[in-house]
Amino acid sequence: MESSLDVKKSKKEVPGNPQLVTSEEELKKLAQLDQTKYNYTVEDYFAKPKARGFQLSPNGKFISYREKDDNGKNHVFVKEVTTEKVTRVIVENEELIRGYGWVNNERLVYVMDKGGDENYHLYTATIQGSDSKDLTPYEGVQVNFLELLKEDKDHIIISMNKNNPEVFEPYKINVITGELEQLYQNDDPSNPIMDYIFDKDGNLRGFSRLINGVDIELYYTLDGQSYEVIKKLSWKDAFSILSFNYASDNSNEAYVVSNLETDRSRIYRYDLKEDQPIEMLFADEKYDVAGLSLSRKRNYELDYFSYQGEKRNVIPVSEYYKKLHQKITTQFPNQQYSLADKTDDEDLYLIFLQSDKCYGIYYSYDVKKDEFKLLYDLMPHLQEEDMADMRPIQFLSRDGIELHGYITLPKIALEGNKVPLIVNPHGGPQGIRDTWGFNPEAQLFASRGYAMLQVNFRISGGYGRKFLESGFKQIGRKAMDDVEDGIAYVIKEGWINENCVAIYGGSHGGYAVLRGLTKTPDLYACGVDYVGVSNIFTFMKTIPPYWKPYLKIIKEIWYDEDIEEERAIMEEVSPVYQIDKIKKPLFVVQGANDPRVNIDESDQIVEALRAKGFEVPYMVRYDEGHGFAKEENSIAMYKAMMGFFAQHLKGDN
């Protein structure tokens, strides 16, 4: 009987078909094809920094950070500022700490899942490293953070799909005991609540409900008891409450971002009781705007607006912040900055600096001393003079739409040499966009002599509603045309060897790889598909349960198989049905526990190609989900990818 039990234990089931997976020995051989000696290794770009994730306690007496040990585990430490005493307060074991933060001056919280399955649990620990516990010990349940509650140091507000896996409900949770109080019921899964709107005191002021899968009703309360519909919207409309205006005598006044009146989203002061804008505060002609910052210390004074243009833009508003912004930009004129953290008294700031050539540096700024001090350089070994420029570009699509993107060029391209190109379509695809800054992938590719192109194709976010919606029902079609037009543009500029173009991407970008190899098979020399969709039909049938209420929206963005014409398009743009068109080498990478793009998507394309005699290296990691988060897995993937590109992309260059 013992022997029988042991056999059963050894036959542990794993996701997907493990027989399809390429052996570690073969993957290492693939990596070894990148034999040239370079100034920087893959590890130099993708090993996690020795320390990172710096945060201040609310009173500024402590600073926390993550530090990597010799085994690659990233624990959380707390350092007392005056004594410099350091305590390890959170230990990372087998599962990764996916995020952490302060809830008060004595306690931190952190989240973990299992192998990338995204069913996050919320944990807590004290600054002494004691009393660590799982506050949400529920299997198959995802926790999301909603509100910190600065006025109540023992509680935060979270949401969980604890009662129904398809919908989330809000809870107030005691971060010491784990005691839960459910704040509202999401009891109509056919018309679920999507977003909860709380004020700083933890009062539920409103929520938005999805009606019939595509419409939205915004509910608001005046008395804290009854909730009434104040606005009916389409799911395509942007109307969201950024914050209530606590500086106003009108308790119903809020800062709202909206595109109801204009193509680009704008920020307004808005009266929710009257359902009327009070004042348009900020807009940009070319880009959506949505960021603002308030000062709790100074009675919630409006400090600045921020938005993504070609680069991140910060627009100071208050006199206080104008002075601070001037100090920072004068001290660091060639860097892009963000405020990583600040104390409640605003007497100490953490400033994070970055550029296209700088991975990231933390400085502290002491207001009383008027003093900047270097706190930590995340990647000091990556010298800026050795890194490549990321250039914003602008061009017209074949049907006359203005498109934006970025090209990262190796130095030899700037000397007049035509170089191989790796085009990297972003994930999403809807509402996501590429931005300017340090990109380790782009810098790795440039160090090997490859240029990297990023195109914000139609359906990308940040460029207005019309641009976003022009990509609906165009995934794999006009959205791919835009990527191809970007390639044509950089070739025309004289930077690129047109015979050496590769396509690489993750999630929707992985789908774009497979679609590119079937749509324009002669354009690419090879492709790398990272957790990409291969079959839109099966993709929609394997989405996680909490995506199911949004399936009609997904179908409006992608395609609806119940509409005969769209079903035909789905077959046309699903790569697994176009296998015979693939004639260039393909490398596939997948996380086995991916809840968004099921491993079956990668298994399908690998199995189908191998059935027709096509060699496809296939890397799977059984402790990962939608993208690799563990350092050793990322490094192994990029090493194999560099070997793959060395084998298939160098061409006659």
mmCIF file of N, CA and C in Angstrom, residues 285-324:
data_model
loop_
_atom_site.group_PDB
_atom_site.id
_atom_site.type_symbol
_atom_site.label_atom_id
_atom_site.label_comp_id
_atom_site.label_asym_id
_atom_site.label_seq_id
_atom_site.Cartn_x
_atom_site.Cartn_y
_atom_site.Cartn_z
ATOM 1 N N GLU A 285 -4.032 68.999 -25.615
ATOM 2 C CA GLU A 285 -4.598 68.873 -26.960
ATOM 3 C C GLU A 285 -4.378 67.496 -27.572
ATOM 4 N N LYS A 286 -3.251 66.847 -27.251
ATOM 5 C CA LYS A 286 -2.880 65.615 -27.947
ATOM 6 C C LYS A 286 -3.094 64.356 -27.118
ATOM 7 N N TYR A 287 -3.081 64.495 -25.782
ATOM 8 C CA TYR A 287 -3.054 63.308 -24.933
ATOM 9 C C TYR A 287 -4.176 63.324 -23.892
ATOM 10 N N ASP A 288 -4.604 62.130 -23.489
ATOM 11 C CA ASP A 288 -5.493 61.995 -22.347
ATOM 12 C C ASP A 288 -4.738 62.392 -21.081
ATOM 13 N N VAL A 289 -5.428 63.022 -20.137
ATOM 14 C CA VAL A 289 -4.815 63.357 -18.854
ATOM 15 C C VAL A 289 -5.649 62.735 -17.744
ATOM 16 N N ALA A 290 -4.968 62.269 -16.706
ATOM 17 C CA ALA A 290 -5.719 61.598 -15.640
ATOM 18 C C ALA A 290 -5.054 61.682 -14.273
ATOM 19 N N GLY A 291 -3.821 62.199 -14.203
ATOM 20 C CA GLY A 291 -3.101 62.164 -12.938
ATOM 21 C C GLY A 291 -3.165 63.475 -12.185
ATOM 22 N N LEU A 292 -3.390 63.395 -10.864
ATOM 23 C CA LEU A 292 -3.272 64.581 -10.009
ATOM 24 C C LEU A 292 -2.816 64.140 -8.627
ATOM 25 N N SER A 293 -2.291 65.104 -7.873
ATOM 26 C CA SER A 293 -1.817 64.806 -6.519
ATOM 27 C C SER A 293 -2.313 65.875 -5.561
ATOM 28 N N LEU A 294 -2.800 65.435 -4.391
ATOM 29 C CA LEU A 294 -3.299 66.325 -3.354
ATOM 30 C C LEU A 294 -2.412 66.211 -2.116
ATOM 31 N N SER A 295 -2.354 67.275 -1.332
ATOM 32 C CA SER A 295 -1.570 67.282 -0.102
ATOM 33 C C SER A 295 -2.492 67.129 1.105
ATOM 34 N N ARG A 296 -2.442 65.993 1.746
ATOM 35 C CA ARG A 296 -3.217 65.776 2.973
ATOM 36 C C ARG A 296 -2.739 66.716 4.077
ATOM 37 N N LYS A 297 -1.444 66.967 4.117
ATOM 38 C CA LYS A 297 -0.855 67.842 5.133
ATOM 39 C C LYS A 297 -1.407 69.262 5.027
ATOM 40 N N ARG A 298 -1.592 69.765 3.791
ATOM 41 C CA ARG A 298 -2.023 71.153 3.557
ATOM 42 C C ARG A 298 -3.498 71.207 3.149
ATOM 43 N N ASN A 299 -4.318 70.495 3.934
ATOM 44 C CA ASN A 299 -5.771 70.509 3.726
ATOM 45 C C ASN A 299 -6.143 70.151 2.286
ATOM 46 N N TYR A 300 -5.472 69.148 1.776
ATOM 47 C CA TYR A 300 -5.794 68.580 0.463
ATOM 48 C C TYR A 300 -5.683 69.608 -0.666
ATOM 49 N N GLU A 301 -4.658 70.430 -0.567
ATOM 50 C CA GLU A 301 -4.364 71.376 -1.639
ATOM 51 C C GLU A 301 -3.942 70.604 -2.883
ATOM 52 N N LEU A 302 -4.370 71.060 -4.038
ATOM 53 C CA LEU A 302 -4.006 70.434 -5.307
ATOM 54 C C LEU A 302 -2.572 70.820 -5.654
ATOM 55 N N ASP A 303 -1.688 69.819 -5.742
ATOM 56 C CA ASP A 303 -0.267 70.089 -5.971
ATOM 57 C C ASP A 303 0.125 70.081 -7.446
ATOM 58 N N TYR A 304 -0.282 69.021 -8.174
ATOM 59 C CA TYR A 304 0.136 68.953 -9.581
ATOM 60 C C TYR A 304 -0.755 68.014 -10.374
ATOM 61 N N PHE A 305 -0.698 68.194 -11.689
ATOM 62 C CA PHE A 305 -1.271 67.246 -12.650
ATOM 63 C C PHE A 305 -0.120 66.493 -13.306
ATOM 64 N N SER A 306 -0.405 65.291 -13.796
ATOM 65 C CA SER A 306 0.613 64.536 -14.536
ATOM 66 C C SER A 306 -0.056 63.731 -15.635
ATOM 67 N N TYR A 307 0.686 63.508 -16.714
ATOM 68 C CA TYR A 307 0.174 62.691 -17.809
ATOM 69 C C TYR A 307 1.332 62.208 -18.669
ATOM 70 N N GLN A 308 1.060 61.202 -19.491
ATOM 71 C CA GLN A 308 2.051 60.665 -20.411
ATOM 72 C C GLN A 308 1.873 61.301 -21.779
ATOM 73 N N GLY A 309 2.887 62.013 -22.223
ATOM 74 C CA GLY A 309 2.971 62.461 -23.606
ATOM 75 C C GLY A 309 4.061 61.645 -24.273
ATOM 76 N N GLU A 310 4.969 62.294 -24.987
ATOM 77 C CA GLU A 310 6.145 61.562 -25.464
ATOM 78 C C GLU A 310 6.935 61.057 -24.270
ATOM 79 N N LYS A 311 6.966 61.886 -23.199
ATOM 80 C CA LYS A 311 7.561 61.513 -21.926
ATOM 81 C C LYS A 311 6.554 61.854 -20.832
ATOM 82 N N ARG A 312 6.878 61.534 -19.592
ATOM 83 C CA ARG A 312 5.973 61.874 -18.490
ATOM 84 C C ARG A 312 6.075 63.362 -18.204
ATOM 85 N N ASN A 313 4.935 64.005 -18.077
ATOM 86 C CA ASN A 313 4.868 65.438 -17.829
ATOM 87 C C ASN A 313 4.257 65.706 -16.464
ATOM 88 N N VAL A 314 4.882 66.595 -15.707
ATOM 89 C CA VAL A 314 4.381 67.028 -14.402
ATOM 90 C C VAL A 314 4.101 68.522 -14.489
ATOM 91 N N ILE A 315 2.865 68.929 -14.156
ATOM 92 C CA ILE A 315 2.437 70.326 -14.249
ATOM 93 C C ILE A 315 2.143 70.821 -12.839
ATOM 94 N N PRO A 316 3.059 71.565 -12.211
ATOM 95 C CA PRO A 316 2.832 72.049 -10.843
ATOM 96 C C PRO A 316 1.658 73.026 -10.780
ATOM 97 N N VAL A 317 0.916 72.977 -9.671
ATOM 98 C CA VAL A 317 -0.243 73.854 -9.483
ATOM 99 C C VAL A 317 -0.052 74.729 -8.248
ATOM 100 N N SER A 318 0.152 74.109 -7.086
ATOM 101 C CA SER A 318 0.282 74.880 -5.844
ATOM 102 C C SER A 318 1.626 75.598 -5.806
ATOM 103 N N GLU A 319 1.667 76.703 -5.065
ATOM 104 C CA GLU A 319 2.926 77.440 -4.919
ATOM 105 C C GLU A 319 3.972 76.568 -4.240
ATOM 106 N N TYR A 320 3.528 75.780 -3.265
ATOM 107 C CA TYR A 320 4.446 74.870 -2.564
ATOM 108 C C TYR A 320 5.103 73.913 -3.553
ATOM 109 N N TYR A 321 4.263 73.304 -4.401
ATOM 110 C CA TYR A 321 4.832 72.288 -5.291
ATOM 111 C C TYR A 321 5.636 72.913 -6.434
ATOM 112 N N LYS A 322 5.273 74.118 -6.841
ATOM 113 C CA LYS A 322 6.078 74.781 -7.870
ATOM 114 C C LYS A 322 7.518 74.936 -7.402
ATOM 115 N N LYS A 323 7.683 75.278 -6.136
ATOM 116 C CA LYS A 323 9.035 75.437 -5.580
ATOM 117 C C LYS A 323 9.754 74.091 -5.493
ATOM 118 N N LEU A 324 9.031 73.065 -5.043
ATOM 119 C CA LEU A 324 9.644 71.740 -4.935
ATOM 120 C C LEU A 324 10.025 71.202 -6.314
#
